[in-house]
mmCIF file of C-alpha atoms in Angstrom:
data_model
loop_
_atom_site.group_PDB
_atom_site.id
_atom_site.type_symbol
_atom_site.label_atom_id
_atom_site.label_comp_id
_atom_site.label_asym_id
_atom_site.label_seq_id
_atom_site.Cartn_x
_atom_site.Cartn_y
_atom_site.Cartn_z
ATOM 1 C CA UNK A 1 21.394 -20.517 2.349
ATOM 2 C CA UNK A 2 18.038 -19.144 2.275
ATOM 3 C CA UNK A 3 15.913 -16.772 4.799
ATOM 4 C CA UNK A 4 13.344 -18.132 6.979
ATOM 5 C CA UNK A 5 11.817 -14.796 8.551
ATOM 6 C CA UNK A 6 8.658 -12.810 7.381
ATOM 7 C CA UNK A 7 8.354 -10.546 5.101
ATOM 8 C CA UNK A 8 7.237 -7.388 6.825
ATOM 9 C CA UNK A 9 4.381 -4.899 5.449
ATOM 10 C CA UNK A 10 2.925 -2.126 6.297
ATOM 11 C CA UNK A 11 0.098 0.436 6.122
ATOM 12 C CA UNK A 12 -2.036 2.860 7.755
ATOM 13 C CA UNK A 13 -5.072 0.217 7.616
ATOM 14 C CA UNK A 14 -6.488 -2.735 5.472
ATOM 15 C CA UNK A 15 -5.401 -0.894 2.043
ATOM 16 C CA UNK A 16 -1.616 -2.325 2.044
ATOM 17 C CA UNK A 17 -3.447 -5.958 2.209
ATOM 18 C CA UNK A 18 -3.957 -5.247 -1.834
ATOM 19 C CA UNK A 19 0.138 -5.371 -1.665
ATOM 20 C CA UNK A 20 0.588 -8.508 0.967
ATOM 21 C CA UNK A 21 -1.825 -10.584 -1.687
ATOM 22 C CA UNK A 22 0.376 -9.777 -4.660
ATOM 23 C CA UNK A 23 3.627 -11.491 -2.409
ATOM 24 C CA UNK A 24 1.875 -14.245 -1.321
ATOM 25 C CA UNK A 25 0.563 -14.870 -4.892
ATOM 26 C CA UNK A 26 4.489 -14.240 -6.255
ATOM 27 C CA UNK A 27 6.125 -16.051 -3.756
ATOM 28 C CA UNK A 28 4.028 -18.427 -1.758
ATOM 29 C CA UNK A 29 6.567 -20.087 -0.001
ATOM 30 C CA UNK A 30 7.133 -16.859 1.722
ATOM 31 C CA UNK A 31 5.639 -15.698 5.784
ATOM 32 C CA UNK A 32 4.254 -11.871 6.071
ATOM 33 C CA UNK A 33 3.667 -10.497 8.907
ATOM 34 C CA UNK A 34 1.358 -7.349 8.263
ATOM 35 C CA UNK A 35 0.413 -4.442 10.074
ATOM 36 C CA UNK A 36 -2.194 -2.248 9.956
ATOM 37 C CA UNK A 37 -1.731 1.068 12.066
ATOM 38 C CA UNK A 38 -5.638 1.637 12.818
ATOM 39 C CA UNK A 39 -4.967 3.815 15.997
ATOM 40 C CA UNK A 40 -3.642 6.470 13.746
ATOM 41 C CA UNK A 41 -5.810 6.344 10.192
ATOM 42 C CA UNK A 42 -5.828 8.239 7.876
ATOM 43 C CA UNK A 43 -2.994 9.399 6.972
ATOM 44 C CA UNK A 44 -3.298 11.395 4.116
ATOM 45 C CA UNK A 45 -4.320 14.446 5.836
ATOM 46 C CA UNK A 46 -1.648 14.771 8.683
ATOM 47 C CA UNK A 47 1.693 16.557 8.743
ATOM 48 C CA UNK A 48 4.610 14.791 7.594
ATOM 49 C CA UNK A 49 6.544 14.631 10.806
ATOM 50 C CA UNK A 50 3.625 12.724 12.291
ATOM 51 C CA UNK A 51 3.523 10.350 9.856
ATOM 52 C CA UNK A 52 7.080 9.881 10.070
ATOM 53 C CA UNK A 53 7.111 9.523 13.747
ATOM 54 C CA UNK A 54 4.267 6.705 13.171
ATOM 55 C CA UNK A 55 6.119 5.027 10.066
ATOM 56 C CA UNK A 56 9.259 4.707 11.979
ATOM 57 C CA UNK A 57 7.860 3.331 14.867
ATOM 58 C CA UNK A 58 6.547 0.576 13.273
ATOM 59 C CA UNK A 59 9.290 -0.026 11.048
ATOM 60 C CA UNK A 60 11.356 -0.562 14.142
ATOM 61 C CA UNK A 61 8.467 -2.736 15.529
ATOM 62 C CA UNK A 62 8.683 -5.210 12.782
ATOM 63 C CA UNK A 63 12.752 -4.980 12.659
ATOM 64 C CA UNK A 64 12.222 -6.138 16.627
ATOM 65 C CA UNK A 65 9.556 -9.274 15.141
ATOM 66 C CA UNK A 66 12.608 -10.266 13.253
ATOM 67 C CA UNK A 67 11.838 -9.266 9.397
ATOM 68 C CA UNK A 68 14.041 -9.880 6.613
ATOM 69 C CA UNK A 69 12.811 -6.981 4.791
ATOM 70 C CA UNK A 70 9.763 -3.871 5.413
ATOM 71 C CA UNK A 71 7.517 -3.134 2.575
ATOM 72 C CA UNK A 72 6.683 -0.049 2.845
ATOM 73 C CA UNK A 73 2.525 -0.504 1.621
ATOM 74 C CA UNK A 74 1.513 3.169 1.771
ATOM 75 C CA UNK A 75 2.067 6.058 -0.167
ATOM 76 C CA UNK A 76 1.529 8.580 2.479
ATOM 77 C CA UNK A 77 4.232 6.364 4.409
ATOM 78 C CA UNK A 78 6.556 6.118 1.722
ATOM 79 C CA UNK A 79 6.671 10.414 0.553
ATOM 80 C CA UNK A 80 6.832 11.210 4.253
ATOM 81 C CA UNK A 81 9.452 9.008 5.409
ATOM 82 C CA UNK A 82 11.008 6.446 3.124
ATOM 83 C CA UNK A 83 14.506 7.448 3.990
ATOM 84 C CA UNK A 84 14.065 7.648 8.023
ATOM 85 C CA UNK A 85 12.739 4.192 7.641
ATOM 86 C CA UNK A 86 15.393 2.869 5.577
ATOM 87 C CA UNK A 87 18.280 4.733 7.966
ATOM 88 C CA UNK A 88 16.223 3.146 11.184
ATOM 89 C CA UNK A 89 15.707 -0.286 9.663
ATOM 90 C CA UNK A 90 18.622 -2.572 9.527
ATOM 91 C CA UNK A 91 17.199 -4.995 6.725
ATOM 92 C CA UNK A 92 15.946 -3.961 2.911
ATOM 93 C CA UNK A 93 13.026 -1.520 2.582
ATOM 94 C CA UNK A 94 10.899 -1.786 -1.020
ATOM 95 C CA UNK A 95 8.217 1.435 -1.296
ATOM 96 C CA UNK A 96 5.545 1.516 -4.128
ATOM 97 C CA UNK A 97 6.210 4.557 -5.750
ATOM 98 C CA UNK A 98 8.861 3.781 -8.320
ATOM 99 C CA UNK A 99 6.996 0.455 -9.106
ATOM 100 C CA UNK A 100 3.678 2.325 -9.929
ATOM 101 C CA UNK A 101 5.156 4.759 -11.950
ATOM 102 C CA UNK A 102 6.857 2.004 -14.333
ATOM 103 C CA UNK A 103 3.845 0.190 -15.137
ATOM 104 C CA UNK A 104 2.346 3.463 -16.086
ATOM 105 C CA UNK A 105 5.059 4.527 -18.187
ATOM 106 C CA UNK A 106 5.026 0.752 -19.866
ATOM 107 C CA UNK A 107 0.879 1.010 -19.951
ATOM 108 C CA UNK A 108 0.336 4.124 -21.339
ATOM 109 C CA UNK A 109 -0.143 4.538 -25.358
ATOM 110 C CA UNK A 110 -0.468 8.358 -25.251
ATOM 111 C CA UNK A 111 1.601 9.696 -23.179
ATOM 112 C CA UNK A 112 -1.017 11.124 -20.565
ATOM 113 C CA UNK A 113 -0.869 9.396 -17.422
ATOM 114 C CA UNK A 114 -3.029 10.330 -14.547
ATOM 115 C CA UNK A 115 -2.536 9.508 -10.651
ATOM 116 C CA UNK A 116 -4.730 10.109 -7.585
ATOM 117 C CA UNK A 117 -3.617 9.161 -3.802
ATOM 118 C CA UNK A 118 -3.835 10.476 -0.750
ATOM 119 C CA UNK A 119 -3.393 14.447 0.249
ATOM 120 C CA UNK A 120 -0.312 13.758 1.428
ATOM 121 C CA UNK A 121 1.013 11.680 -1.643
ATOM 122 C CA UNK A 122 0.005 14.112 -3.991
ATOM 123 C CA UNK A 123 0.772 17.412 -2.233
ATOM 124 C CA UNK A 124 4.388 15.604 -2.303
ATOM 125 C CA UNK A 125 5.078 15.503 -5.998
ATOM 126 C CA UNK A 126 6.250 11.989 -5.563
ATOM 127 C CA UNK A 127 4.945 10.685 -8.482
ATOM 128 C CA UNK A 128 5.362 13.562 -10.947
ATOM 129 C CA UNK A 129 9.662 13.236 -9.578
ATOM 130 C CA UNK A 130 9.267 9.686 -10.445
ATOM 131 C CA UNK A 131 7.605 10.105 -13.781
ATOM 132 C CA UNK A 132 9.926 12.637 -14.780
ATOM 133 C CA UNK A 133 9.685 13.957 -18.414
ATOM 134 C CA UNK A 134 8.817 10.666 -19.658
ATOM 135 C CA UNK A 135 5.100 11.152 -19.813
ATOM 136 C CA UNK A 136 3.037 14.626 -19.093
ATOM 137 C CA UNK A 137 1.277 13.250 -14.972
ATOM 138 C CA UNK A 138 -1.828 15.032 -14.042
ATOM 139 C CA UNK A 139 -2.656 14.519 -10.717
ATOM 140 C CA UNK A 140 -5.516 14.522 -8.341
ATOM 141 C CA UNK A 141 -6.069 14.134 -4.285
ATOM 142 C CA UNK A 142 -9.169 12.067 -3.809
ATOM 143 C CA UNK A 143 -8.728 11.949 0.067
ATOM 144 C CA UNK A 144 -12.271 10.484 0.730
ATOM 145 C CA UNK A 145 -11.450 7.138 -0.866
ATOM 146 C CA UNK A 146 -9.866 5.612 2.072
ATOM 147 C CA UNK A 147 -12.335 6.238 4.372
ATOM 148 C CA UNK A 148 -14.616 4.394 2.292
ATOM 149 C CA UNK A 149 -12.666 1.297 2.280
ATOM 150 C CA UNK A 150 -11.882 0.991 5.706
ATOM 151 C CA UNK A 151 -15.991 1.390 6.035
ATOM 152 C CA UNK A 152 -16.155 -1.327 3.540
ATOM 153 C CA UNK A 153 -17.903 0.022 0.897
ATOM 154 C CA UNK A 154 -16.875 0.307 -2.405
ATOM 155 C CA UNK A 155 -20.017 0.515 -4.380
ATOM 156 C CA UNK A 156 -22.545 3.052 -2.989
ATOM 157 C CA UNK A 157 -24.027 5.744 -4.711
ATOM 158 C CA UNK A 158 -22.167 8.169 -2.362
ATOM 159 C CA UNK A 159 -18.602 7.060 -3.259
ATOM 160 C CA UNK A 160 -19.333 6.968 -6.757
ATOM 161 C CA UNK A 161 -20.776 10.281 -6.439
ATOM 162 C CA UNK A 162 -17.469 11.657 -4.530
ATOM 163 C CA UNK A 163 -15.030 9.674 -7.735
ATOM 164 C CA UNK A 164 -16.893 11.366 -10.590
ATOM 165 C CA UNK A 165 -15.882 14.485 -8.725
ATOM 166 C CA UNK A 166 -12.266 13.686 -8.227
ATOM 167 C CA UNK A 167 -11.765 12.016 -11.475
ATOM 168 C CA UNK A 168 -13.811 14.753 -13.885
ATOM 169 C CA UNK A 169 -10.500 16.889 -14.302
ATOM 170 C CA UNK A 170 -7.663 13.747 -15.181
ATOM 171 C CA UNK A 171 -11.028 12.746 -18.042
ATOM 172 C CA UNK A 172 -10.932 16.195 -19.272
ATOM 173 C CA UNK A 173 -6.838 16.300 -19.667
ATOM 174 C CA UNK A 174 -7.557 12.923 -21.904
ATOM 175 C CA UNK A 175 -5.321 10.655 -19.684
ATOM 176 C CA UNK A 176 -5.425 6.749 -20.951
ATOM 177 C CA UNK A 177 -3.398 5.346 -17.783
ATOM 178 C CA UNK A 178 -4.319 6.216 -14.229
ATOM 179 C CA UNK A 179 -1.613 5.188 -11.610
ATOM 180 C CA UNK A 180 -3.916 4.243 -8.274
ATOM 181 C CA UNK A 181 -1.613 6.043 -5.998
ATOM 182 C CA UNK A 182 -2.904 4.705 -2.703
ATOM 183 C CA UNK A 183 -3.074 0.532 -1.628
ATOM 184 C CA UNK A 184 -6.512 1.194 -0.938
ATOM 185 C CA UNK A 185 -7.413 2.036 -4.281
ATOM 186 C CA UNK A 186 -7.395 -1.613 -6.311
ATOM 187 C CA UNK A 187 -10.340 -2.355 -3.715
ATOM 188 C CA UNK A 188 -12.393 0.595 -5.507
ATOM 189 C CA UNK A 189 -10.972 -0.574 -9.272
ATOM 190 C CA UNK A 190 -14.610 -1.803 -10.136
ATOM 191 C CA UNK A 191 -16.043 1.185 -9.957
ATOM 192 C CA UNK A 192 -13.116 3.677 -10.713
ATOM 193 C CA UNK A 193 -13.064 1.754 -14.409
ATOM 194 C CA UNK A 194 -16.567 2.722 -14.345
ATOM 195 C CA UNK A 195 -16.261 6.018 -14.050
ATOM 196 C CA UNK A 196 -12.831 6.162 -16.429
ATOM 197 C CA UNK A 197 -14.182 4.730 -18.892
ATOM 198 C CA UNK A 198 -13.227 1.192 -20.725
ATOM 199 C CA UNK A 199 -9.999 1.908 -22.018
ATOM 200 C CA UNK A 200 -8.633 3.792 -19.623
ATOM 201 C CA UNK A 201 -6.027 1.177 -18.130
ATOM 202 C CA UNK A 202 -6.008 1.458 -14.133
ATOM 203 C CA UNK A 203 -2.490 0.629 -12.877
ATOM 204 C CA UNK A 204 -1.832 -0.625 -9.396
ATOM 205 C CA UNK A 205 1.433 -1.114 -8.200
ATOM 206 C CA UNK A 206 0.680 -3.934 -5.657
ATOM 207 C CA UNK A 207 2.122 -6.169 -8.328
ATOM 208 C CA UNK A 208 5.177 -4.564 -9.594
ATOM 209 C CA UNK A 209 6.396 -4.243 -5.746
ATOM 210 C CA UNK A 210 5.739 -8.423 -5.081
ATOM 211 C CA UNK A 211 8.555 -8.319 -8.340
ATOM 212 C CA UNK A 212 10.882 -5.890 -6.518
ATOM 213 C CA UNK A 213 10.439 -8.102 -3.396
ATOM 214 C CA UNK A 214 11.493 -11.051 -5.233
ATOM 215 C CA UNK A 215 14.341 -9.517 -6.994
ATOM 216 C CA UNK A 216 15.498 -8.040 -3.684
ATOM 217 C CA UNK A 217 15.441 -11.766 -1.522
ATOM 218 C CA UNK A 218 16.832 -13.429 -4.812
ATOM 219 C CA UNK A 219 19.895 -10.695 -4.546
ATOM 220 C CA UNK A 220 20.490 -11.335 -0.684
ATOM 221 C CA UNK A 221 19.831 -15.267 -0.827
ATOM 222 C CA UNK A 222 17.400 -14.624 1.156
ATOM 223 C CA UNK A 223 14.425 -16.821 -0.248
ATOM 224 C CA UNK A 224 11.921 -18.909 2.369
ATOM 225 C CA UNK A 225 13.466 -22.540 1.700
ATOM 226 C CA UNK A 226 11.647 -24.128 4.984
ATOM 227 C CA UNK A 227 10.029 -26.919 3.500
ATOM 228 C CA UNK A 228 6.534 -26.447 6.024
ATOM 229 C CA UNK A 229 3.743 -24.068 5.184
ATOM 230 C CA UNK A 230 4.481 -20.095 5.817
ATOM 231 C CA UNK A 231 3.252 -18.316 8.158
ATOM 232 C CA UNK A 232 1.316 -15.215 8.072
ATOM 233 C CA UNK A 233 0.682 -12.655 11.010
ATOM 234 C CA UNK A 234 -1.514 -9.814 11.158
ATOM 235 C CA UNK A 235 -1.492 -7.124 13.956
ATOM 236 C CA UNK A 236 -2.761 -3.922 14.212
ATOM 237 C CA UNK A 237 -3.151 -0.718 16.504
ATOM 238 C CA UNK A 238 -6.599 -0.319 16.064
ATOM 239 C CA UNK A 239 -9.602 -2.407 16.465
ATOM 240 C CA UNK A 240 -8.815 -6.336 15.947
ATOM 241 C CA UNK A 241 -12.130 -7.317 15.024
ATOM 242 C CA UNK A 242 -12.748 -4.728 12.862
ATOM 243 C CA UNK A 243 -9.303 -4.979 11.128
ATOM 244 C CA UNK A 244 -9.974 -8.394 11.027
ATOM 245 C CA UNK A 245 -13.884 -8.533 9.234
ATOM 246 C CA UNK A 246 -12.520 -6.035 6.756
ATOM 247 C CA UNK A 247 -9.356 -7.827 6.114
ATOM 248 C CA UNK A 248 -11.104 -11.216 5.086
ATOM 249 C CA UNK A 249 -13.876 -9.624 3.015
ATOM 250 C CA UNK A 250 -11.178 -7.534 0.371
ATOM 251 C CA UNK A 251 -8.742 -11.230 0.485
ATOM 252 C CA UNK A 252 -11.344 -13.745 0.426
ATOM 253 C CA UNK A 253 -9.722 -15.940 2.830
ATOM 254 C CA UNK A 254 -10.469 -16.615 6.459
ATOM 255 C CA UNK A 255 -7.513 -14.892 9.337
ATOM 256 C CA UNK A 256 -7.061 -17.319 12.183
ATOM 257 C CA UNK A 257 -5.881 -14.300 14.251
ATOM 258 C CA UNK A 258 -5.204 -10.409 14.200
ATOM 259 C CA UNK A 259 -2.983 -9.402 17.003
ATOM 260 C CA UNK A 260 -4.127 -5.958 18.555
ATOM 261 C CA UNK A 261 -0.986 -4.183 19.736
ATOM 262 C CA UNK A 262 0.158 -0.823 20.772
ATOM 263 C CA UNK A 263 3.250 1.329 19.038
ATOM 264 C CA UNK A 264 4.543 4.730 20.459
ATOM 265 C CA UNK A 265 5.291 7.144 17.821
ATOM 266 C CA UNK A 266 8.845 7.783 16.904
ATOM 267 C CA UNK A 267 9.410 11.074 18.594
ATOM 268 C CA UNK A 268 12.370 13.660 16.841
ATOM 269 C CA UNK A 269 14.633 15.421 19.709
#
């Protein structure tokens, strides 16, 4: 029968965009309507419950658009509150995590992988649960990254300054895979090979979640088969022009419109 509603992403700025590409470019036939929850960024640094009260806000927010399925485009989001989202939102929710961590386990030659994300994703232990034994995971917070991004720079002396820092200790452990545990991070892949180091593969998992999006419509029948051009949407709490300059610069394409709308935590009684 087919499913004619948007796919629905989400992240705490621009940085799930790197995930919202990969669909697109895996299923093109296929409407997303994106958020970005500016009002609130970061989110690495704040308490889980207030990420989860943001997170399942916005879930329901989409649900209410009428969404087929959430994408859950954020770490932070997706260690904090995966499950409330999941329990709140009646239609499929796909995270990032477990993608990630395949690709590294399928990239890696050595058996070292690395990961850095967010404060919150890696004071979590997300990643090293979904690693497992398979691989020794050394891990590193490199909370500054975001900012940079949602500045727009990915280049300056000053961020490259602030990686060698955060990526000194995963060099020293000899890791040959690094798992960019944040959306934002494929922006900065340029320079983080840089400073890894040729053969140091960089995994993103902005990819391997467009698969597990496909594989979940193809098990629901619940492919786009409207036969006119998709349509994407872009909204977000913060500041529309902003969201929007950013967002066009890291996907190359113009944005007819970003939507600047306002979402009231999820509070817990």
């Amino acid at each position: 029968m087919g499913d004619d509603r948007p796919i629905g992403v989400f992240d705490s700025g621009v940085g799930g965009l790197t995930v919202a590409r990969a669909i697109w470019e895996l299923l093109p036939n296929e409407s997303i309507a994106y958020v970005g929850d500016g009002a609130h960024f970061p989110y690495g640094p704040k308490p889980v419950e207030e990420i989860r009260g943001y997170a399942v806000a916005i879930a329901r927010w989409l649900v209410e658009r009428g969404v087929k399925s959430i994408v859950v485009a954020c770490n932070s989001v997706e260690v904090s509150a995966i499950g409330d989202i999941a329990a709140a939102a009646s239609v499929p929710v796909v995270g990032v995590i477990a993608p990630g961590a395949r690709a590294a386990l399928r990239a890696t030659r050595n058996g070292s992988i690395g990961v850095i994300g967010t404060e919150a994703t890696i004071r979590t232990g997300a990643y090293q649960r979904a690693i497992g034994s398979a691989a020794a995971l050394h891990a590193a917070a490199c909370p500054a990254f975001v900012e940079f991004v949602e500045r727009g720079d990915t280049t300056s002396p000053e961020l490259r300054e602030a990686a060698a820092g955060y990526v000194a200790p995963l060099k020293r452990e000899g890791v040959d895979t690094v798992i960019l545990g944040c959306t934002h991070y494929p922006l900065l892949s340029g320079m983080l090979q840089l400073e890894f180091g040729p053969d140091v593969v960089l995994v993103s998992s902005a990819e391997e979640t467009a698969k597990d999006v496909y594989a979940e419509l193809v098990r629901a029948d619940a492919l786009r088969t409207a036969p006119d051009h998709p349509h994407h949407s872009f909204a977000t709490t913060g500041d529309a022009a902003a969201f929007r300059e950013l967002a066009e610069l890291f996907l190359g394409r113009e944005i007819a419109h970003v939507e600047a709308v306002h979402i009231d935590a999820e509070v817990r009684s």
